[in-house]
Structure formats: C-alpha cells, structure tokens
XYZ file of C-alpha atoms in Angstrom:
715
model
C -21.341 -0.092 -15.810
C -21.391 0.733 -19.381
C -17.903 1.925 -20.745
C -16.990 2.939 -24.629
C -14.662 0.262 -25.789
C -10.903 1.728 -25.901
C -10.248 1.498 -29.571
C -13.873 3.500 -30.327
C -12.595 6.366 -27.895
C -11.891 10.042 -29.072
C -8.877 11.993 -27.888
C -11.460 14.504 -26.068
C -13.378 11.114 -24.800
C -9.762 9.857 -23.633
C -8.767 12.816 -21.857
C -11.638 13.185 -19.825
C -11.975 9.274 -18.434
C -8.049 9.515 -18.032
C -8.486 12.483 -15.783
C -11.814 10.724 -13.980
C -9.477 7.292 -13.468
C -6.455 9.058 -12.158
C -8.888 11.166 -9.636
C -10.678 7.638 -8.834
C -7.763 5.742 -8.063
C -5.838 8.525 -6.443
C -8.834 8.143 -4.012
C -8.860 4.540 -3.593
C -5.166 4.424 -3.390
C -4.939 6.998 -0.580
C -8.117 4.770 1.371
C -6.142 1.681 0.811
C -2.698 3.117 2.232
C -3.451 5.967 3.947
C -6.499 5.832 5.691
C -6.383 1.968 5.871
C -9.824 1.573 5.050
C -10.035 0.293 1.429
C -13.993 0.824 -0.397
C -13.829 -1.398 -3.298
C -12.420 -5.014 -3.922
C -8.444 -5.983 -5.530
C -10.226 -6.942 -8.074
C -12.075 -3.703 -9.294
C -9.160 -1.253 -8.989
C -7.326 -3.713 -11.033
C -10.153 -3.309 -13.425
C -9.474 0.692 -13.529
C -6.293 0.579 -13.570
C -5.998 -2.069 -16.609
C -8.535 0.462 -17.987
C -6.028 3.111 -17.537
C -3.196 1.787 -18.818
C -5.642 0.441 -22.100
C -6.149 4.025 -22.774
C -2.772 5.457 -21.832
C -1.105 3.093 -24.383
C -3.562 3.661 -27.515
C -3.125 7.748 -26.755
C 0.653 8.054 -25.078
C 0.159 11.539 -25.946
C -2.556 12.028 -23.056
C -0.593 10.286 -19.896
C -0.708 11.941 -17.112
C 1.604 12.025 -13.966
C -0.828 11.705 -11.174
C -1.408 8.363 -11.676
C -1.510 6.599 -7.993
C 0.828 4.165 -6.625
C 0.178 1.289 -4.400
C 2.516 0.227 -1.737
C 2.903 -2.427 0.624
C 0.451 -2.392 3.805
C 0.442 -4.323 6.889
C 0.112 -2.380 10.609
C 3.251 -3.368 13.274
C 1.901 -4.112 16.412
C 2.865 -2.460 19.494
C 3.469 -5.641 22.076
C 6.597 -6.875 19.670
C 9.982 -5.230 19.210
C 10.843 -3.730 16.244
C 12.890 -5.604 12.996
C 13.736 -3.598 10.085
C 14.682 -5.967 7.185
C 17.311 -6.032 5.641
C 15.485 -6.485 2.092
C 12.025 -5.029 1.846
C 9.320 -7.610 2.262
C 7.038 -6.512 -0.761
C 3.710 -7.452 -1.594
C 2.339 -9.090 -4.915
C 0.098 -7.296 -7.705
C -2.866 -8.893 -8.339
C -4.376 -10.327 -11.390
C -8.280 -11.563 -11.872
C -8.195 -12.570 -15.393
C -6.531 -14.705 -17.970
C -5.929 -10.871 -19.951
C -4.288 -9.234 -16.739
C -1.880 -12.429 -16.802
C -1.533 -11.908 -20.435
C -0.813 -8.146 -20.004
C 1.808 -8.972 -16.846
C 3.768 -11.038 -19.349
C 3.918 -8.167 -21.932
C 4.872 -5.786 -19.338
C 7.635 -7.980 -18.770
C 8.575 -7.791 -22.558
C 8.740 -4.205 -22.785
C 10.506 -3.814 -19.632
C 13.219 -5.893 -20.672
C 12.815 -5.063 -24.347
C 12.387 -8.792 -25.257
C 10.737 -9.725 -28.595
C 7.632 -11.983 -28.849
C 9.251 -14.901 -29.836
C 11.729 -14.858 -26.429
C 10.681 -17.885 -24.109
C 11.311 -17.380 -20.714
C 10.090 -19.802 -17.569
C 7.546 -19.364 -14.790
C 6.789 -20.697 -11.500
C 3.243 -21.188 -10.384
C 2.493 -22.234 -6.461
C -0.799 -22.153 -4.713
C -0.910 -18.621 -2.613
C -1.521 -19.927 0.868
C -3.735 -17.702 2.944
C -1.690 -16.920 5.940
C 0.713 -15.017 7.666
C 3.951 -13.531 6.122
C 7.528 -14.613 7.502
C 11.127 -14.096 7.131
C 13.511 -16.001 8.984
C 17.094 -15.202 9.692
C 19.848 -17.868 9.673
C 23.670 -16.574 10.360
C 25.974 -19.827 9.894
C 23.133 -21.990 9.849
C 21.413 -21.285 13.248
C 18.646 -19.211 13.431
C 19.145 -15.656 14.737
C 15.829 -13.991 14.496
C 12.113 -14.162 12.824
C 9.647 -11.307 11.708
C 6.797 -10.475 10.270
C 6.482 -8.736 7.177
C 4.931 -5.790 8.954
C 5.102 -2.561 6.620
C 7.418 -4.289 4.287
C 10.897 -2.402 6.041
C 10.177 -2.923 9.451
C 8.220 -6.120 10.714
C 7.481 -7.470 14.532
C 10.135 -9.496 16.281
C 8.739 -13.055 16.909
C 11.715 -15.426 17.042
C 11.155 -16.928 20.197
C 7.437 -17.658 18.856
C 8.785 -19.015 15.242
C 11.313 -21.125 17.443
C 8.587 -24.020 18.436
C 7.018 -24.143 14.920
C 8.056 -27.595 13.887
C 8.593 -26.708 10.153
C 10.796 -24.323 10.612
C 14.537 -25.484 11.753
C 16.098 -24.225 14.477
C 20.044 -24.982 12.313
C 19.612 -25.564 8.817
C 20.654 -28.744 7.160
C 23.092 -29.445 4.039
C 25.554 -26.966 2.806
C 23.847 -22.957 2.925
C 25.132 -19.785 2.636
C 26.697 -17.915 5.680
C 23.343 -15.757 5.629
C 20.144 -16.623 4.254
C 16.307 -15.267 4.693
C 13.920 -17.765 4.256
C 10.748 -16.313 3.545
C 7.775 -18.163 3.686
C 3.857 -18.344 5.434
C 2.812 -19.364 8.746
C -0.489 -21.145 8.340
C -2.741 -23.850 10.131
C -4.376 -26.750 8.468
C -8.014 -26.778 8.719
C -7.696 -30.105 10.492
C -5.715 -28.065 13.266
C -7.877 -25.054 13.152
C -11.026 -26.960 13.910
C -8.955 -28.897 17.030
C -8.057 -25.648 18.327
C -11.674 -24.277 18.237
C -13.046 -27.516 20.237
C -10.522 -26.670 22.933
C -11.432 -23.163 22.806
C -15.309 -24.021 23.155
C -14.446 -26.495 25.900
C -12.534 -23.791 27.995
C -15.220 -21.305 27.359
C -12.737 -18.897 25.359
C -13.863 -17.095 22.102
C -13.910 -19.204 18.615
C -11.708 -18.221 16.144
C -13.153 -16.773 12.805
C -10.490 -18.728 10.145
C -7.320 -20.598 10.195
C -5.563 -17.035 8.939
C -6.887 -15.196 11.724
C -5.753 -18.178 14.235
C -2.595 -18.552 12.771
C -1.753 -14.937 12.830
C -3.228 -14.529 16.518
C -1.086 -17.769 17.540
C 1.848 -16.635 15.796
C 1.676 -13.252 17.502
C 1.532 -14.446 21.646
C 3.717 -12.802 23.897
C 4.297 -16.440 25.461
C 5.696 -18.770 23.280
C 4.172 -21.538 25.019
C 0.453 -20.635 23.799
C 2.168 -20.772 20.360
C 3.735 -24.140 20.973
C 0.276 -25.267 21.953
C -1.344 -24.274 18.818
C 0.023 -26.084 15.667
C 1.439 -23.694 13.550
C 2.992 -24.886 9.573
C 5.337 -23.069 7.615
C 5.409 -23.277 3.855
C 9.406 -21.673 2.771
C 8.729 -20.078 -0.726
C 11.198 -17.000 -1.513
C 14.429 -15.096 0.289
C 15.709 -11.961 1.682
C 19.476 -11.355 1.892
C 21.414 -13.947 0.749
C 25.371 -13.771 1.239
C 25.833 -16.406 -1.810
C 22.804 -17.533 -3.912
C 22.870 -21.085 -4.109
C 21.172 -21.684 -7.876
C 20.254 -19.076 -10.402
C 16.645 -20.005 -10.653
C 13.220 -19.685 -8.857
C 12.829 -23.433 -9.020
C 15.914 -24.236 -8.276
C 16.284 -22.049 -4.654
C 12.829 -23.693 -3.683
C 14.934 -27.185 -4.088
C 17.993 -25.849 -1.820
C 15.397 -24.420 0.701
C 13.597 -28.018 0.789
C 17.395 -29.574 1.074
C 17.852 -27.067 4.246
C 15.283 -28.641 6.123
C 12.462 -26.358 4.896
C 8.875 -27.642 3.847
C 8.161 -26.234 0.533
C 4.898 -26.674 -1.579
C 4.761 -29.621 -3.268
C 1.876 -28.734 -5.645
C 4.577 -25.670 -7.241
C 5.716 -26.167 -10.835
C 7.348 -24.965 -13.778
C 5.634 -23.540 -17.162
C 6.565 -22.162 -20.349
C 3.580 -20.269 -21.226
C 0.505 -18.520 -20.155
C -1.137 -21.186 -21.334
C 0.565 -23.631 -18.803
C 0.015 -21.130 -16.075
C -4.260 -20.916 -16.797
C -3.932 -25.046 -16.873
C -2.735 -25.260 -13.254
C -4.605 -21.833 -12.487
C -7.865 -24.177 -13.079
C -6.485 -27.420 -11.752
C -5.805 -25.368 -8.297
C -9.358 -23.966 -7.827
C -10.878 -27.550 -8.299
C -8.587 -29.002 -5.708
C -9.200 -25.920 -3.877
C -11.897 -27.624 -1.623
C -9.852 -30.856 -0.804
C -6.732 -29.164 0.589
C -6.381 -28.867 4.264
C -5.200 -25.438 3.942
C -6.638 -22.418 2.642
C -5.401 -20.492 -0.274
C -6.692 -17.330 -2.426
C -5.143 -17.638 -5.542
C -2.192 -18.607 -7.504
C 1.506 -17.047 -7.880
C 3.396 -16.718 -10.793
C 7.229 -15.645 -10.785
C 9.926 -15.735 -13.648
C 12.134 -18.326 -13.089
C 15.613 -17.247 -13.880
C 16.798 -15.039 -11.188
C 18.824 -12.945 -13.806
C 15.659 -11.655 -15.210
C 14.332 -10.925 -11.552
C 17.036 -8.786 -10.881
C 16.563 -6.852 -14.018
C 13.089 -6.463 -13.419
C 13.360 -5.857 -9.568
C 10.936 -3.692 -7.492
C 8.242 -0.971 -8.061
C 7.670 0.712 -4.729
C 5.141 -1.636 -3.974
C 6.076 -5.080 -5.448
C 8.460 -7.279 -7.382
C 8.084 -7.090 -11.339
C 8.561 -10.253 -11.622
C 5.621 -11.728 -9.637
C 1.870 -11.717 -9.333
C -1.239 -13.353 -7.527
C -3.629 -14.871 -10.066
C -6.707 -14.396 -7.347
C -9.707 -16.565 -6.935
C -13.000 -14.918 -7.403
C -14.588 -13.044 -4.623
C -17.256 -14.489 -2.071
C -20.601 -13.391 -2.039
C -23.701 -13.378 0.213
C -27.217 -11.893 0.124
C -28.381 -10.260 3.417
C -30.818 -7.167 4.346
C -29.323 -3.549 4.426
C -30.790 -2.157 7.805
C -29.295 1.853 7.656
C -26.934 3.862 6.183
C -24.556 6.160 8.359
C -22.187 9.063 6.468
C -18.853 8.646 8.271
C -16.381 12.221 8.199
C -12.566 11.092 7.453
C -9.808 13.529 8.211
C -10.085 15.332 4.481
C -13.682 16.219 5.339
C -14.911 13.137 3.033
C -18.012 11.986 3.691
C -18.746 8.029 3.212
C -21.452 6.142 3.050
C -21.457 2.769 5.561
C -24.165 0.136 4.743
C -25.339 -0.999 7.813
C -26.260 -4.981 7.554
C -28.151 -7.935 9.064
C -25.468 -9.765 10.358
C -24.100 -12.585 7.569
C -21.258 -15.026 7.769
C -18.899 -14.666 4.402
C -15.839 -16.878 3.710
C -15.869 -17.447 7.135
C -16.439 -13.882 8.952
C -19.295 -11.847 10.238
C -19.938 -9.194 8.162
C -22.103 -6.261 9.790
C -20.932 -3.148 7.401
C -20.071 -2.772 3.656
C -19.157 0.316 1.939
C -21.541 2.453 -0.601
C -18.684 4.297 -1.783
C -20.558 7.854 -3.070
C -23.580 9.366 -3.474
C -23.626 8.260 -7.125
C -22.385 4.322 -6.419
C -25.662 4.538 -4.226
C -28.196 6.514 -7.416
C -26.824 3.714 -9.736
C -25.115 5.514 -11.666
C -21.123 6.694 -12.530
C -19.624 9.442 -11.080
C -19.793 11.103 -14.658
C -23.538 11.041 -14.269
C -24.077 9.411 -17.108
C -22.791 5.459 -17.279
C -25.085 3.422 -15.464
C -24.112 0.899 -12.228
C -25.973 -2.277 -11.717
C -28.228 -1.218 -14.606
C -29.164 1.764 -13.087
C -30.674 0.428 -9.957
C -30.461 2.656 -7.031
C -29.903 1.509 -2.896
C -32.769 1.788 -0.633
C -32.787 0.983 3.171
C -34.292 -2.174 3.496
C -33.115 -3.735 0.200
C -31.810 -7.121 0.018
C -28.640 -6.489 -1.048
C -25.839 -8.379 -2.410
C -22.515 -8.163 -0.865
C -18.878 -8.890 -1.774
C -16.004 -9.876 -0.039
C -12.473 -10.334 -1.463
C -9.944 -11.165 0.974
C -9.014 -8.850 3.848
C -10.717 -5.807 1.725
C -13.824 -4.515 3.490
C -17.166 -5.619 1.985
C -18.811 -3.665 -0.489
C -22.573 -3.702 -1.762
C -22.623 -4.755 -5.412
C -26.197 -4.958 -5.710
C -30.151 -5.548 -5.078
C -32.614 -7.603 -5.501
C -35.266 -5.632 -6.913
C -37.915 -7.768 -6.333
C -37.602 -7.857 -2.533
C -37.759 -4.427 -2.429
C -39.979 -3.287 0.422
C -42.783 -1.564 -1.070
C -42.566 1.805 1.358
C -38.694 1.858 0.713
C -37.639 5.710 -0.845
C -34.752 6.582 -2.888
C -31.663 7.445 -0.387
C -31.099 11.506 0.023
C -27.404 12.012 0.347
C -26.929 14.698 2.965
C -25.703 18.072 2.272
C -24.859 18.804 5.798
C -22.016 16.927 7.720
C -23.329 14.738 10.206
C -20.721 16.053 13.024
C -20.105 19.646 12.662
C -23.450 20.531 10.366
C -20.919 22.703 8.079
C -21.835 22.562 4.528
C -20.660 19.606 2.599
C -19.914 20.231 -1.170
C -19.555 18.354 -4.044
C -16.969 20.078 -6.452
C -16.855 19.898 -10.160
C -15.427 16.623 -11.159
C -15.418 15.055 -7.671
C -17.639 11.995 -6.640
C -17.483 12.417 -3.333
C -18.763 15.567 -0.773
C -16.592 16.873 2.011
C -17.111 19.221 4.985
C -16.299 22.282 4.759
C -16.112 22.743 8.873
C -12.179 22.585 8.304
C -10.870 23.518 11.612
C -14.352 23.434 13.466
C -14.960 19.875 12.353
C -14.172 17.949 15.063
C -13.932 14.409 13.010
C -11.335 15.974 10.448
C -9.137 17.086 13.531
C -9.240 13.897 15.069
C -8.767 11.905 11.988
C -5.571 14.172 11.485
C -4.439 13.264 14.713
C -4.824 9.294 14.050
C -3.159 9.820 11.097
C -0.406 11.439 12.422
C 0.757 8.995 14.991
C -0.422 5.997 12.676
C 1.866 3.306 12.908
C 3.428 4.034 8.815
C 3.635 7.763 9.926
C 5.257 8.855 13.270
C 3.839 5.823 14.723
C 3.552 6.429 19.245
C 2.814 3.484 20.737
C 0.047 3.621 23.630
C -1.816 6.369 21.477
C -4.423 4.031 20.784
C -7.998 5.120 19.004
C -9.105 4.730 22.326
C -6.825 6.794 24.391
C -6.461 9.639 21.292
C -10.229 10.203 21.564
C -10.224 10.472 25.434
C -7.123 12.884 24.947
C -9.391 15.350 21.974
C -12.252 15.177 24.272
C -10.760 16.258 27.504
C -11.664 19.873 28.036
C -8.490 19.835 30.501
C -5.815 22.004 28.864
C -3.010 20.337 30.722
C -4.511 16.696 29.311
C -6.074 17.387 26.008
C -4.177 16.943 22.442
C -6.275 19.011 19.902
C -3.412 19.202 17.281
C -0.005 17.030 16.565
C 1.906 19.811 18.847
C -0.475 18.699 21.705
C 1.605 15.314 21.796
C 4.976 16.325 22.138
C 3.800 19.070 25.121
C 1.599 16.830 26.913
C 4.571 15.639 29.531
C 5.356 19.398 30.095
C 1.829 20.504 30.606
C 1.126 17.924 33.016
C 4.370 18.625 34.982
C 2.638 21.914 35.797
C -0.645 20.412 36.351
C -2.627 19.663 39.522
C -4.634 17.411 37.659
C -2.273 13.862 36.976
C -2.900 11.437 34.195
C -1.561 8.680 36.400
C -4.544 9.269 38.779
C -7.469 9.253 35.886
C -8.792 5.878 35.349
C -7.298 3.688 32.743
C -3.909 4.941 33.404
C -1.505 4.901 36.377
C 2.320 5.310 36.546
C 3.757 3.047 34.916
C 1.581 3.402 31.470
C 2.067 7.275 31.501
C 5.994 6.530 31.678
C 5.983 4.376 29.067
C 3.638 6.573 27.030
C 5.844 9.715 27.735
C 8.440 7.460 26.300
C 7.304 6.200 23.287
C 6.448 9.815 22.536
C 10.079 11.318 23.128
C 11.124 7.876 21.035
C 9.118 9.636 18.443
C 11.058 13.191 18.484
C 13.209 11.710 15.381
C 11.741 10.691 12.505
C 12.602 10.265 8.750
C 11.980 12.757 6.305
C 9.696 10.469 4.324
C 7.615 9.258 7.455
C 7.270 13.144 8.593
C 6.161 14.291 5.324
C 3.606 11.153 5.208
C 2.254 12.032 8.629
C 1.005 15.716 7.448
C -1.839 13.825 5.470
C -1.086 16.099 2.702
C -4.063 14.877 0.157
C -2.758 12.452 -2.459
C 0.494 12.091 -0.857
C 0.645 8.433 0.401
C 3.139 6.429 1.715
C 4.851 5.725 -1.866
C 4.348 9.649 -2.933
C 6.188 10.960 0.672
C 9.028 8.337 -0.182
C 9.565 9.796 -3.869
C 9.488 13.558 -2.309
C 11.651 12.341 0.572
C 14.155 10.788 -2.171
C 14.066 13.734 -4.130
C 14.886 16.621 -1.949
C 16.682 14.612 0.826
C 16.394 17.576 3.301
C 13.092 19.124 5.046
C 14.311 22.352 4.528
C 14.489 21.737 0.877
C 11.124 20.297 0.558
C 9.571 23.075 1.934
C 11.224 25.693 -0.138
C 10.369 24.163 -3.271
C 6.736 23.551 -1.662
C 6.554 27.152 -0.953
C 8.047 29.184 -4.178
C 6.523 26.590 -6.683
C 3.784 28.601 -8.839
C 1.178 26.547 -10.150
C 0.560 27.085 -13.578
C -3.058 29.053 -14.674
C -3.520 27.486 -17.725
C -1.588 25.097 -20.949
C 0.454 27.978 -21.805
C 1.778 28.801 -18.012
C 4.750 26.190 -16.951
C 5.084 27.163 -13.797
C 8.085 28.295 -12.282
C 11.783 26.348 -11.719
C 9.957 25.031 -8.228
C 7.004 24.061 -9.837
C 8.837 21.973 -12.498
C 11.133 20.627 -10.178
C 8.467 18.986 -8.355
C 6.672 17.734 -11.232
C 10.155 16.231 -12.672
C 9.818 13.857 -10.330
C 8.855 10.465 -11.114
C 5.345 9.511 -10.208
C 4.402 12.941 -8.796
C 1.934 15.097 -11.188
C 0.001 17.993 -11.359
C -2.457 16.902 -9.083
C -0.080 15.667 -6.055
C 2.234 18.968 -6.996
C -1.267 21.191 -6.332
C -1.921 19.454 -3.140
C 1.664 20.096 -1.816
C 1.614 23.540 -2.710
C -2.135 24.172 -1.338
C -0.970 22.560 1.835
C 2.060 24.961 2.541
C 0.266 28.031 1.261
C -2.111 27.827 3.889
C -1.057 29.865 6.769
C -2.904 27.204 9.710
C -0.802 24.857 8.461
C 2.691 26.903 8.589
C 2.074 27.870 12.103
C 1.249 24.337 13.079
C 4.278 23.414 11.194
C 6.457 25.631 12.684
C 5.374 24.668 16.197
C 6.147 20.987 15.782
C 9.615 21.699 14.327
C 10.126 22.928 17.828
C 9.484 19.692 18.993
C 10.651 17.162 16.492
C 14.064 16.638 14.619
C 13.288 15.343 10.661
C 16.537 13.966 9.312
C 17.378 13.175 6.480
C 16.349 10.108 3.937
C 18.651 7.119 3.998
C 19.527 5.028 0.737
C 19.334 1.268 1.202
C 21.189 1.097 -2.283
C 24.804 0.202 -2.446
C 27.157 1.825 -0.288
C 30.249 1.899 -3.174
C 27.968 3.370 -5.566
C 28.974 6.152 -7.403
C 25.683 7.794 -8.089
C 24.217 7.704 -4.818
C 21.930 10.694 -3.988
C 22.606 12.229 -7.681
C 19.649 12.849 -10.285
C 19.628 11.370 -13.392
C 18.041 11.600 -16.601
C 18.040 9.102 -19.427
C 17.373 10.330 -23.338
C 17.059 8.856 -26.237
C 16.642 5.435 -27.792
C 18.555 3.241 -25.328
C 19.638 0.326 -26.903
C 20.692 -2.428 -24.365
C 17.442 -1.892 -22.163
C 13.987 0.012 -22.223
C 13.609 3.300 -20.215
C 11.707 1.886 -17.662
C 14.766 -0.439 -16.905
C 17.237 2.199 -16.645
C 15.257 4.226 -14.201
C 14.615 0.915 -12.337
C 18.392 0.323 -12.488
C 19.264 3.995 -11.170
C 17.257 3.906 -7.991
C 18.442 0.434 -7.380
C 22.097 1.851 -7.497
C 21.053 4.942 -4.878
C 20.365 7.723 -7.795
C 17.025 9.539 -8.244
C 15.441 9.147 -12.029
C 13.660 12.319 -13.105
C 11.973 12.751 -16.358
C 12.997 16.302 -16.928
C 16.208 18.322 -16.746
C 16.692 20.638 -13.991
C 19.190 22.596 -12.403
C 19.340 19.961 -10.104
C 20.107 17.337 -12.499
C 23.716 15.753 -12.178
C 23.721 13.481 -14.888
C 22.063 12.711 -18.566
C 22.663 9.251 -20.045
C 22.120 10.040 -24.095
C 21.177 7.920 -26.674
C 20.383 7.807 -30.591
C 17.527 10.048 -30.975
C 18.433 12.498 -27.982
C 16.682 16.034 -28.601
C 15.625 18.862 -26.323
C 16.679 17.449 -23.377
C 20.491 17.073 -24.574
C 20.239 20.424 -25.876
C 19.131 21.814 -22.233
C 21.803 19.456 -20.704
C 24.403 21.185 -23.328
C 22.836 24.843 -22.083
C 22.901 24.161 -18.331
C 26.422 22.396 -18.222
C 25.534 19.338 -17.142
C 27.735 16.175 -17.631
C 26.507 13.875 -20.540
C 27.712 10.646 -20.840
C 26.713 7.993 -23.408
C 24.882 4.413 -22.519
C 27.999 2.077 -22.348
C 29.555 4.605 -19.904
C 26.465 3.996 -17.587
C 27.133 0.706 -16.952
C 30.696 1.399 -16.459
C 30.011 4.058 -14.444
C 27.904 1.946 -11.901
C 30.067 -1.312 -12.668
C-alpha cells in the first residue's frame, strides 16, 4: 500500500486520512469484538492504529473522538459454571516491530510524565501459546480455578486443575492469605505427539496442535480424562492478593516459584529496549528447539508501583505488551468467492480455498475484506495494494495466518494465473434477499438495503443478541436458533429477541409441543426455558451491547453504562440528542453529554441517535422491556471511595501526573472521567492554565478543587 509519509501530509490530507482510518479501525474493531470474525491480522490492525496515532501526534488539533477501542475477548463455554474474576483478566496489546516497542516505552513515559533519561526496568519472557488460567488460594489451599473467558467471567475448571501436576493443591512457604495465581496451561510437543498416537490407535480424531489439545483437555467434564492427558502450567502473574510479598514483577515471579509453581526459566530482566530486542531475537532463534509452542515475547514494567500508576485500559494493561513473531504463510488455489451477509447488512467476500495446512491448522476459507481489496486498491480509490494486482477465481494465492485470527489472502502469484481468469465483479444485489446492496460514499463495504425483510440480517441480529458477551442464553446455539428462526409454526418461531422470552408462554397454549420434536426432549426444553428465564435480569452494559447498535461494541457499551448508570437515563439522552448539521452547530445538551463520554465520538453518538429514532427499534424495545429487567451498572471500584459514580473533569496543566493518568486514576476509584463540562459534572480538578472549562464550571456552580486537594480526596 502506497502512503504519503506522515511528516509530508498536509492538514487536508491528514483530516481525510484520519476519517478513513477511524472508519476502518471501527469496522475491524467491530468485527473482532462484536461479530467474532476478524478479517485482518493483529499486525495489520496495529499498523493502521500506529499510523493513526502518528498523524494525531503531528496534528493534535485534528484528533477525532471516534477512534475505536479493543476488548478482551474469549467466549465462555456452556457446560461449566461461571466464575466472576475478582480482578479482570485482560489480554495484551501487540507489537510486531522494534518501532512498536519503542512507541510502547514512549507511551509509558508520556503517561507517567517521565523524562527521557529516567530509567526503568522491564521483564521479558516467552509468550506461551496456551490457555490462560487463574487459580485462587485461600489460607494456602486451592479453592477454585477459572479460565479467562471474557475477562470478567470465566469457566470453573477447578476439578480439572487439581489433576495438573504443576498446580499445587497446597502452597509451600509463607504465601499471602489470599492469592490468585495466573498463568498458562500448555502441552509439550512430546506429550502432544503421544496423545495423538493414542487418539489414532483408538480411532479418534487427531488434535491439530498442542494449544487446541491443551484447551480441550482442560475443558473436560470428566476430570479423569484431563488427568490422562499431561498438561503443564507456567505461572507468570497474579490477580487478587491480600498482601503483596514483593514490589517488583521479577520479585513476584520468584515468590510464585517459592510457593511451588513452575516459572519459565527463560524470564529475564532488562534495562532498555536494546536488551529487549536482543532477547527477542535470541528467543526467536530458540523457538524451534523448545518443547512447547510460543508465539512471541512479553515485556512488562518491572516496578509494581509503576504498574499500579499505569493501570489498565478497557482491554489491556498499559504496562505490558506482547511482541509477536511474524505470521505464518502458505500458497494455495482460490477456488471460489462467496458473499456473506452480516447483521448490519454488510456484504463480506470470503475466499474458498483448496485446503492447505498453515501452522498446524487446515485452512479452507480466508477473508477478502471488501471490493477494493479484491480490485487491488485501497478504499480511497487511489493507493494501490499488492502493486495493483487484483484477485480472481482460479488464482494461486498467498495466505497468511497469525494466531487465531481468520486467515487472509495477502497476495497472488500472477504468473500462475489461468488464461481464462476474469476480474471478479462484486455483487450489487444481496445474495440472501435480492435487495439492492449500496456502497455509501466514504465506505469500503456494500450493505444490503433489505433491512427487515433480509433474513440474514434478522438472524444475525438474534445471534448477536444471545451471544456470550450480550444476553448469553445457554442452549441457544447456532443450529437451534436457526431452527427456531426458520420454523413457520407461530408457537415455535423466533424472529426477534422478544420471541425468545415469549417462547414458553406460546408453547403452553400450542398443540405442537417442542419436546416432541426430534433433537429436543422434556429435559432439554426445561433447561432451555430455565436458561431463558435466568436472563430476564441483565446488566445495563450487556443490554446496550446486545442491541447491536452500530459501532457500539462491548467497550463502548461499558462506557455508556458507566456514564448513565440507568437505562432510562441512557434512552432519554439518545432520544433527545440533536445531531449537529454542520461545524457551526454544536447540537444540544443531550448531544454534548453523549460526546463528553471519554472514547465516545460523534460517529458513535450519531449511530445511537439513529438507532433510537427508528420507530421499529423503539417498538421492539418497548415489548422487550416488558420481558426483561435491566439493572444498574455496578462498579468494581473501591467501595470506600468518596468519588464513586461522580463525573470528574480535569483541566489545566497538571503538575503531579499526566492528564491520561489522572483520568485513569479517577476511573480506578469508580468515578467517570469526562472531557467537557456539563450540568452532570460533579467535580472539576483545576491546575495552572485552566481556561474556558474553569469559567464554565464557575457559571454552573460546580465544585472546583486543585490537584493537591484531589489527592487528599481520594486518599
């Protein structure tokens, strides 16, 4: 892709590209977090994100409010009890180049407002390609073990964890009274090969790679099956701890080792990026000789006091990053191109490939992103991709797979192109409902205009509504929800979320009984009804996310829930907000209130307003709210904090911390950090140089304190 260097961009070019990048990043963030079908690798996303950051750094006055945010990820299986983590299990941001690591260190310096000559240490350790696990000990004894799940709620696998030899049932030494140890479950290559030999001898399917084997083994309902498969555990982190036994990362790792855990002997301490890069190269060379799979190296700030100051974003800790190894590639034949229709009507091209093994996984499908990507041009219609080479059915293609990301076609081998291959013509008709598919100006994708008549959109919206991180109804998998959706029996069919909650009532009045239909039964139907009824109470953030509002993924749903707390307050703002018509128009108070939320920009706000201005949506919601109870969002902040639930604005040149650290600190204590003053602002923290925000706060009679008073207030 040909791009103008950031330092040569004009202000007009920068404005245009920031808009394009915001849309692209929002789309890929949405696909990753909401639809669970990422189309690009972490590396590609990171390259776009870094360019967006570079442009914003050069043109700070052009910074937009609609840059997308990531979340943690990971579906929760239906067959295990759920465990709420006392402290969230986050995933890590990724780096793919030395420059990414340099930027990571620079961000830390800026966040903490440290001089360039301030030295701080980092630990570095191999990134194990396994399954994250948290094991909790009370008074030295193991009380439960849980997978990461969605970061907040995981699967209870305690009995299976007890049969893993590397996980002690009773801790050694003198550990804290409460200690959550976090690490990675994995399987060595030797144990994996032995397992597959046993599988083959028994006539059972073979596992594709050690990670899948380890994950499948830990998630067995019968712990004796887990015990029969040799699993290992590396400890490298912690969750809730009643009393910290060390003040550094490396010190905590040593303590975990003393308590009886295996730690990775390759973990090292370094003082600069040069040392980290040398370690990365060393580990990459050793990768093939290790008896376990790794996919990169993890760097962490060593001093725990600095980790605490840095805190977390919605998705990841600010004090750690994963430096990933290059993606794996392979060559195969593109046999066909299919079009899939998502719940928002987006038409996504999917490559059907001649099966090929990449990194131990058989790949048959790969993403082709959109029409422009197939044509070999960027969405701006000017910049070229693959030197302008288009992709055609019959081409020999190069595919790339990085981790668990959906494989993508990254190039073609032009000299192998069949003589009769013709350019692919992207359809302008929806393949599901035959409605027009339109590509709006500035968009990279076509969207079906069928709306309510397009069964693909309706079905996908229901699937999203019941997905793990939304309403989360057990027993309604893809096959079952499609059965209900396709049914023509009014007592069984599910065409909207409301129908899910009326199913049991409709069945009681019907002659056609669900339990008599093949694939069901009295027990399974009762369990289904119980699962549905158990979801008649739902948190505000989950409910907002379940609605499928465009651009409102899990992160933005939590931001909105934290700000409004009550569903009625959120709806009132959405219905009353006036979208500005031009640059001179600032909208109204409700609009300003929405866009004042940190991370919520005009694009997201417009999507919310559009959603609630649609009569059909409000009619469905009115019926839905008669079936479910949306309860207020709860804070995981310190219960004795004096600022829980309050809206705080920081203004002026803070002396003791950066603006970012101040906002993170407020959120850590349960407050809501806003970027602008409104009637809902509870407190304004001022520093030298405070201007219009201070004036407005005085006009509105809002409490005003100085920076030192803020520290006293939160203790």
